Amino acid sequence: MVGMMRRSGCGAAVVMLSISATGAGGQMAPGPRPVSTSPSATVCGNCTENSPPVLQATRVDGSLIDIDGVMAESAWRQAQIATDFVQFQPDAGSSATERTEARVLYGADALYVFLKAYDASPDSIASQLTRRDQASYSDLLGVVIDSYFDHRTAFHFAVNPQGVKHDIYRFDDTQEDAGWDAVWDAATSRGSDGWSAEFRVPYSQLRFRSTEVQTWGINFLREIARRDETAVWAPVTQEDAAIVSKFGELRNLRDLDSPTRMEILPYSVARLERSPGEVDNPFYSANDGRGTFGADVKYGVTSDLTLDLTINPDFGQVEADPAQVNLTAFETFLPERRPFFIEGASIFNFGIALGDGDGANESLFYSRRIGRSPQGSPDIGGGYAERPDNTTILGAWKLSGKTAGGWSIGAMHALTSQQEARVAPSAGGQQYDEPIEPLANYGVLRLQKDFRGGRSAVGFIGTGTRRDDQVAQALDLRSAAFAGGIDFRHRFGGEQYSIDGYLLGSHVSGSAGAIARTQRAPLRYFQRPDAEHLQYDPTRTSLQGASAFLSIAKIGGGHWRFSTGLHSRTPGFEVNDIGFQRDADSFVNWFWVGYRQTSPQGPFRNWNLNTNVWVGHNFGGDRGGAGGNVNGQMMFKNFWTLNGGIGRNLSGNSGQTLRGGPLFRREAATNFWGGLGSDSRKAVQGRVNLFGNVRGESDSKSVGVSPTLRFRPSGRATFSVGAFFNKNVDDRQWVERIDLDEPHYVHGRLDQTTVGMTGRVDFAFTPTLSLQFYAAPFLSAGSYSDYKQIVDPVADQYAGRFADIAGEVLDGTVQADLDGDGVREAFDAPDFSFQQFRSSAVLRWEYRPGSTVYLVWSQGRDDSLSSGTFDFAGDMDRLFSASPENVFMVKVNYWFSR
């Protein structure tokens, strides 16, 4: 939880009894009252066999509580005691191996929690000093609060023995948003009988309703790292899909005033960039210094709704995106790293994916569209241009919360500025500005209504993008894009089964050039010559589409799980203006079944095995693919892990392989993957993963291995290094389309080698002062041979689909006679060698709660050649001989609230 809940995805339904002890709000009870989940406890007048455990709240003057990790105040001894924790893992439902006690007090402005973790071997308590929210080999104590009391959402606070804090926002009962950060206090202490943690959670960091007497959901957790054990007060298991809905109850909270929440976080940044450049470039400066400032504001509009504002947001301390070489026609997905968009993002998450790889990230809202790199390029004609790396976000706001009636509300709007490139003509003429990104508005609205205590819901989502018409038309960008629809979920059969679905529509509009570009995009290719169900119309100024999803699944109860359903998108469905989408024109059916053993059995602590099959078609009835796989994973009792699987993709027709040409029959492929990991409790931990893809008919294959090593030399330092090696041989890698009397689709045999490493050093001086260093070299080279062109793209035999063209490479070009007329056509040789290095060092000091200073240094190096030869030593030498780009930055922010 951080252990329990993060390993969840499923929760529990077990027999629970509750104990209630009397205690009046605002008065002290005469002494501590143990509150147990044990069957022998009978102090509960209205309990039933399946009722949750109950804890009565005790009021206190908060000024009397000193957050020091020691239960010195007499008020703690008057509070009821929650005891008899049970295991969530490894042996769900069994008594915890060590005794834990929890107490709760509440004051006028905060909730106070004290957790005592008794331990028969106190010298074995694990504790790693890290930066905030970083996972580590540590014991943990925590409290999770469902202050809405909707059995769906909760605020999770945990701390390890060193005082390192973790916080998470929980939603949809079993889901989590680890990007959520709150301002709260915690302190810990250790003794000869174990350790303890004391929490102060301000009401301003929670969300609850203004009623005279309140009941909140609550659970307490403890993790014992050396046993990989998680224990909780209110029983939760992995057998059923529930977590928050299984919480106990904190009753009799009286006269709580929902605070007027106003938090302001202004910031200031000073930045110096030193980079190589051409001295003739009028825009080049060896030392480029600048400063900026902005602010984030959080305001409680009501007790249910919170408004977040950001003005001129800064994302300078964000770690660089990893290097990669993309040889496909599709965009690469990049994860969000910017704090404003990460925090509280759960309400806007609306996945539309059905697949793996980048396809698994498909979503109706992809926040990296906001502030993206400008989409236009200036025509410099041999001159120079200065262009921004990213579009400026002038401001953004989001409104989120949940009402007493069960409505979840999320709304977001962002305004980005028009971006221009400054161009200096080659002839020495006057400099001018050329637009490369229009002024744009982005918006998202998400509404969801819970029924049956959150076990059922219906919702609406809408997204929209509006761009300045004139600039959008000049850049062939869509001027408007809207998408949205309805979704639902329903649990039944004792909450062991679910049915989920959505129906979405999209509408994009703009100039004829922009919509023609949309029709020709790789995810649809309306211009395909053999697509009778598609019609390419270059005069259109709008395009519409729809998508539907329906799933029926067994999600809890016993060991077996299954899921089946359908997923479809019409050819015109388009959400990439503010979403992430990689394909359209598809209709897919699937069936999945799996078996889970979550408690120890034989040599295993846990294991699972599953299999699935699928088949997909386009709306013209062409089968795009079919296949299936079997995979499983297990953890042994010595804490080593093993996973693996094998799959088979059958032959199918692809509308994307020829990039606007006719359907191409892809050969069948066999996939395999696996991984082995050592005991994560040890100071030295290793893991190795491997994967492979073999297409025997074309003699193509891709194999890779990625070992990692993690080392904890002390209680405050962690070193990790990972490497990956990939060998890719593809007999039909796309090269070029050459139009003569008819189009010719040229492919080649690619032999590509890719090697990369990622090293990290994390060192914590205190729970609020830490240093992180990151370094990642990346090398990739690919050479082409055996050039060929398509002659019969759907021939039964692979060899019949191509004809060799005897291409000859001369002076960096490939020359070949494509149509047999004796005249050679020439195209650029696609061989490549690319090297990149990215590193950063970040010193982070939280000098007061919510207020932080960052000192950042980052360095980047890039180099490339047109040679396809992979030479590790030579490539590394050339990479580190390249002139670096260095960025130095100081950022200071200051949090205050009222």
PDB file of N, CA, C and O in Angstrom, residues 90 228 600-607 633-643 675-679 681:
ATOM      1  N   PRO A  90       1.313 -11.911   2.336  1.00  0.00           N
ATOM      2  CA  PRO A  90       1.119 -12.944   1.301  1.00  0.00           C
ATOM      3  C   PRO A  90      -0.060 -13.873   1.563  1.00  0.00           C
ATOM      4  O   PRO A  90      -0.575 -14.492   0.641  1.00  0.00           O
ATOM      5  N   ASP A 228       7.951  -9.083   3.081  1.00  0.00           N
ATOM      6  CA  ASP A 228       7.089  -8.671   1.976  1.00  0.00           C
ATOM      7  C   ASP A 228       5.626  -8.853   2.383  1.00  0.00           C
ATOM      8  O   ASP A 228       4.794  -9.347   1.624  1.00  0.00           O
ATOM      9  N   PRO A 600       0.248 -18.269  -0.636  1.00  0.00           N
ATOM     10  CA  PRO A 600       1.320 -19.263  -0.806  1.00  0.00           C
ATOM     11  C   PRO A 600       0.775 -20.659  -1.118  1.00  0.00           C
ATOM     12  O   PRO A 600      -0.231 -21.098  -0.559  1.00  0.00           O
ATOM     13  N   GLN A 601       1.458 -21.309  -2.044  1.00  0.00           N
ATOM     14  CA  GLN A 601       1.083 -22.663  -2.454  1.00  0.00           C
ATOM     15  C   GLN A 601       2.338 -23.392  -2.931  1.00  0.00           C
ATOM     16  O   GLN A 601       2.996 -22.939  -3.872  1.00  0.00           O
ATOM     17  N   GLY A 602       2.669 -24.499  -2.286  1.00  0.00           N
ATOM     18  CA  GLY A 602       3.862 -25.239  -2.672  1.00  0.00           C
ATOM     19  C   GLY A 602       5.095 -24.360  -2.593  1.00  0.00           C
ATOM     20  O   GLY A 602       5.334 -23.686  -1.583  1.00  0.00           O
ATOM     21  N   PRO A 603       5.906 -24.298  -3.667  1.00  0.00           N
ATOM     22  CA  PRO A 603       7.115 -23.455  -3.632  1.00  0.00           C
ATOM     23  C   PRO A 603       6.851 -21.988  -3.937  1.00  0.00           C
ATOM     24  O   PRO A 603       7.772 -21.179  -3.952  1.00  0.00           O
ATOM     25  N   PHE A 604       5.574 -21.626  -4.176  1.00  0.00           N
ATOM     26  CA  PHE A 604       5.259 -20.283  -4.638  1.00  0.00           C
ATOM     27  C   PHE A 604       4.608 -19.443  -3.544  1.00  0.00           C
ATOM     28  O   PHE A 604       3.795 -19.927  -2.762  1.00  0.00           O
ATOM     29  N   ARG A 605       4.941 -18.150  -3.547  1.00  0.00           N
ATOM     30  CA  ARG A 605       4.180 -17.181  -2.754  1.00  0.00           C
ATOM     31  C   ARG A 605       2.894 -16.810  -3.481  1.00  0.00           C
ATOM     32  O   ARG A 605       1.859 -16.618  -2.877  1.00  0.00           O
ATOM     33  N   ASN A 606       2.979 -16.698  -4.802  1.00  0.00           N
ATOM     34  CA  ASN A 606       1.802 -16.458  -5.630  1.00  0.00           C
ATOM     35  C   ASN A 606       2.165 -16.780  -7.072  1.00  0.00           C
ATOM     36  O   ASN A 606       3.343 -16.815  -7.440  1.00  0.00           O
ATOM     37  N   TRP A 607       1.147 -17.015  -7.891  1.00  0.00           N
ATOM     38  CA  TRP A 607       1.379 -17.265  -9.307  1.00  0.00           C
ATOM     39  C   TRP A 607       0.084 -17.032 -10.077  1.00  0.00           C
ATOM     40  O   TRP A 607      -1.000 -17.007  -9.504  1.00  0.00           O
ATOM     41  N   GLN A 633       3.170 -15.678 -14.589  1.00  0.00           N
ATOM     42  CA  GLN A 633       4.242 -15.191 -13.732  1.00  0.00           C
ATOM     43  C   GLN A 633       4.103 -15.813 -12.362  1.00  0.00           C
ATOM     44  O   GLN A 633       3.018 -16.268 -11.975  1.00  0.00           O
ATOM     45  N   MET A 634       5.191 -15.837 -11.631  1.00  0.00           N
ATOM     46  CA  MET A 634       5.198 -16.458 -10.316  1.00  0.00           C
ATOM     47  C   MET A 634       6.257 -15.810  -9.449  1.00  0.00           C
ATOM     48  O   MET A 634       7.271 -15.299  -9.936  1.00  0.00           O
ATOM     49  N   MET A 635       5.999 -15.816  -8.132  1.00  0.00           N
ATOM     50  CA  MET A 635       6.997 -15.437  -7.145  1.00  0.00           C
ATOM     51  C   MET A 635       7.231 -16.639  -6.250  1.00  0.00           C
ATOM     52  O   MET A 635       6.288 -17.206  -5.702  1.00  0.00           O
ATOM     53  N   PHE A 636       8.494 -17.016  -6.107  1.00  0.00           N
ATOM     54  CA  PHE A 636       8.853 -18.147  -5.270  1.00  0.00           C
ATOM     55  C   PHE A 636       8.942 -17.702  -3.804  1.00  0.00           C
ATOM     56  O   PHE A 636       8.994 -16.514  -3.492  1.00  0.00           O
ATOM     57  N   LYS A 637       8.992 -18.667  -2.920  1.00  0.00           N
ATOM     58  CA  LYS A 637       9.060 -18.350  -1.499  1.00  0.00           C
ATOM     59  C   LYS A 637      10.390 -17.724  -1.099  1.00  0.00           C
ATOM     60  O   LYS A 637      10.492 -17.146  -0.021  1.00  0.00           O
ATOM     61  N   ASN A 638      11.388 -17.815  -1.968  1.00  0.00           N
ATOM     62  CA  ASN A 638      12.648 -17.110  -1.704  1.00  0.00           C
ATOM     63  C   ASN A 638      12.635 -15.710  -2.316  1.00  0.00           C
ATOM     64  O   ASN A 638      13.670 -15.044  -2.380  1.00  0.00           O
ATOM     65  N   PHE A 639      11.456 -15.266  -2.801  1.00  0.00           N
ATOM     66  CA  PHE A 639      11.208 -13.930  -3.322  1.00  0.00           C
ATOM     67  C   PHE A 639      11.820 -13.683  -4.708  1.00  0.00           C
ATOM     68  O   PHE A 639      11.845 -12.554  -5.172  1.00  0.00           O
ATOM     69  N   TRP A 640      12.290 -14.726  -5.357  1.00  0.00           N
ATOM     70  CA  TRP A 640      12.669 -14.580  -6.755  1.00  0.00           C
ATOM     71  C   TRP A 640      11.390 -14.607  -7.597  1.00  0.00           C
ATOM     72  O   TRP A 640      10.383 -15.207  -7.209  1.00  0.00           O
ATOM     73  N   THR A 641      11.426 -13.936  -8.747  1.00  0.00           N
ATOM     74  CA  THR A 641      10.267 -13.879  -9.632  1.00  0.00           C
ATOM     75  C   THR A 641      10.628 -14.402 -11.021  1.00  0.00           C
ATOM     76  O   THR A 641      11.767 -14.254 -11.484  1.00  0.00           O
ATOM     77  N   LEU A 642       9.629 -14.982 -11.673  1.00  0.00           N
ATOM     78  CA  LEU A 642       9.810 -15.518 -13.022  1.00  0.00           C
ATOM     79  C   LEU A 642       8.538 -15.251 -13.801  1.00  0.00           C
ATOM     80  O   LEU A 642       7.432 -15.444 -13.293  1.00  0.00           O
ATOM     81  N   ASN A 643       8.691 -14.768 -15.024  1.00  0.00           N
ATOM     82  CA  ASN A 643       7.528 -14.581 -15.891  1.00  0.00           C
ATOM     83  C   ASN A 643       7.904 -14.924 -17.316  1.00  0.00           C
ATOM     84  O   ASN A 643       9.088 -14.911 -17.700  1.00  0.00           O
ATOM     85  N   GLY A 675      11.215 -13.078 -18.136  1.00  0.00           N
ATOM     86  CA  GLY A 675      12.015 -12.297 -17.208  1.00  0.00           C
ATOM     87  C   GLY A 675      12.289 -13.066 -15.941  1.00  0.00           C
ATOM     88  O   GLY A 675      11.496 -13.908 -15.506  1.00  0.00           O
ATOM     89  N   LEU A 676      13.433 -12.794 -15.341  1.00  0.00           N
ATOM     90  CA  LEU A 676      13.855 -13.423 -14.087  1.00  0.00           C
ATOM     91  C   LEU A 676      14.389 -12.339 -13.178  1.00  0.00           C
ATOM     92  O   LEU A 676      15.247 -11.547 -13.583  1.00  0.00           O
ATOM     93  N   GLY A 677      13.872 -12.271 -11.936  1.00  0.00           N
ATOM     94  CA  GLY A 677      14.314 -11.264 -10.990  1.00  0.00           C
ATOM     95  C   GLY A 677      14.713 -11.883  -9.674  1.00  0.00           C
ATOM     96  O   GLY A 677      14.094 -12.844  -9.202  1.00  0.00           O
ATOM     97  N   SER A 678      15.735 -11.327  -9.047  1.00  0.00           N
ATOM     98  CA  SER A 678      16.201 -11.837  -7.763  1.00  0.00           C
ATOM     99  C   SER A 678      15.414 -11.196  -6.622  1.00  0.00           C
ATOM    100  O   SER A 678      14.546 -10.342  -6.836  1.00  0.00           O
ATOM    101  N   ASP A 679      15.719 -11.588  -5.420  1.00  0.00           N
ATOM    102  CA  ASP A 679      15.028 -11.140  -4.212  1.00  0.00           C
ATOM    103  C   ASP A 679      15.152  -9.619  -4.063  1.00  0.00           C
ATOM    104  O   ASP A 679      16.244  -9.084  -3.883  1.00  0.00           O
ATOM    105  N   ARG A 681      14.405  -7.786  -1.680  1.00  0.00           N
ATOM    106  CA  ARG A 681      14.732  -7.340  -0.324  1.00  0.00           C
ATOM    107  C   ARG A 681      16.231  -7.167  -0.137  1.00  0.00           C
ATOM    108  O   ARG A 681      16.666  -6.491   0.805  1.00  0.00           O
TER     109      ARG A 681
END
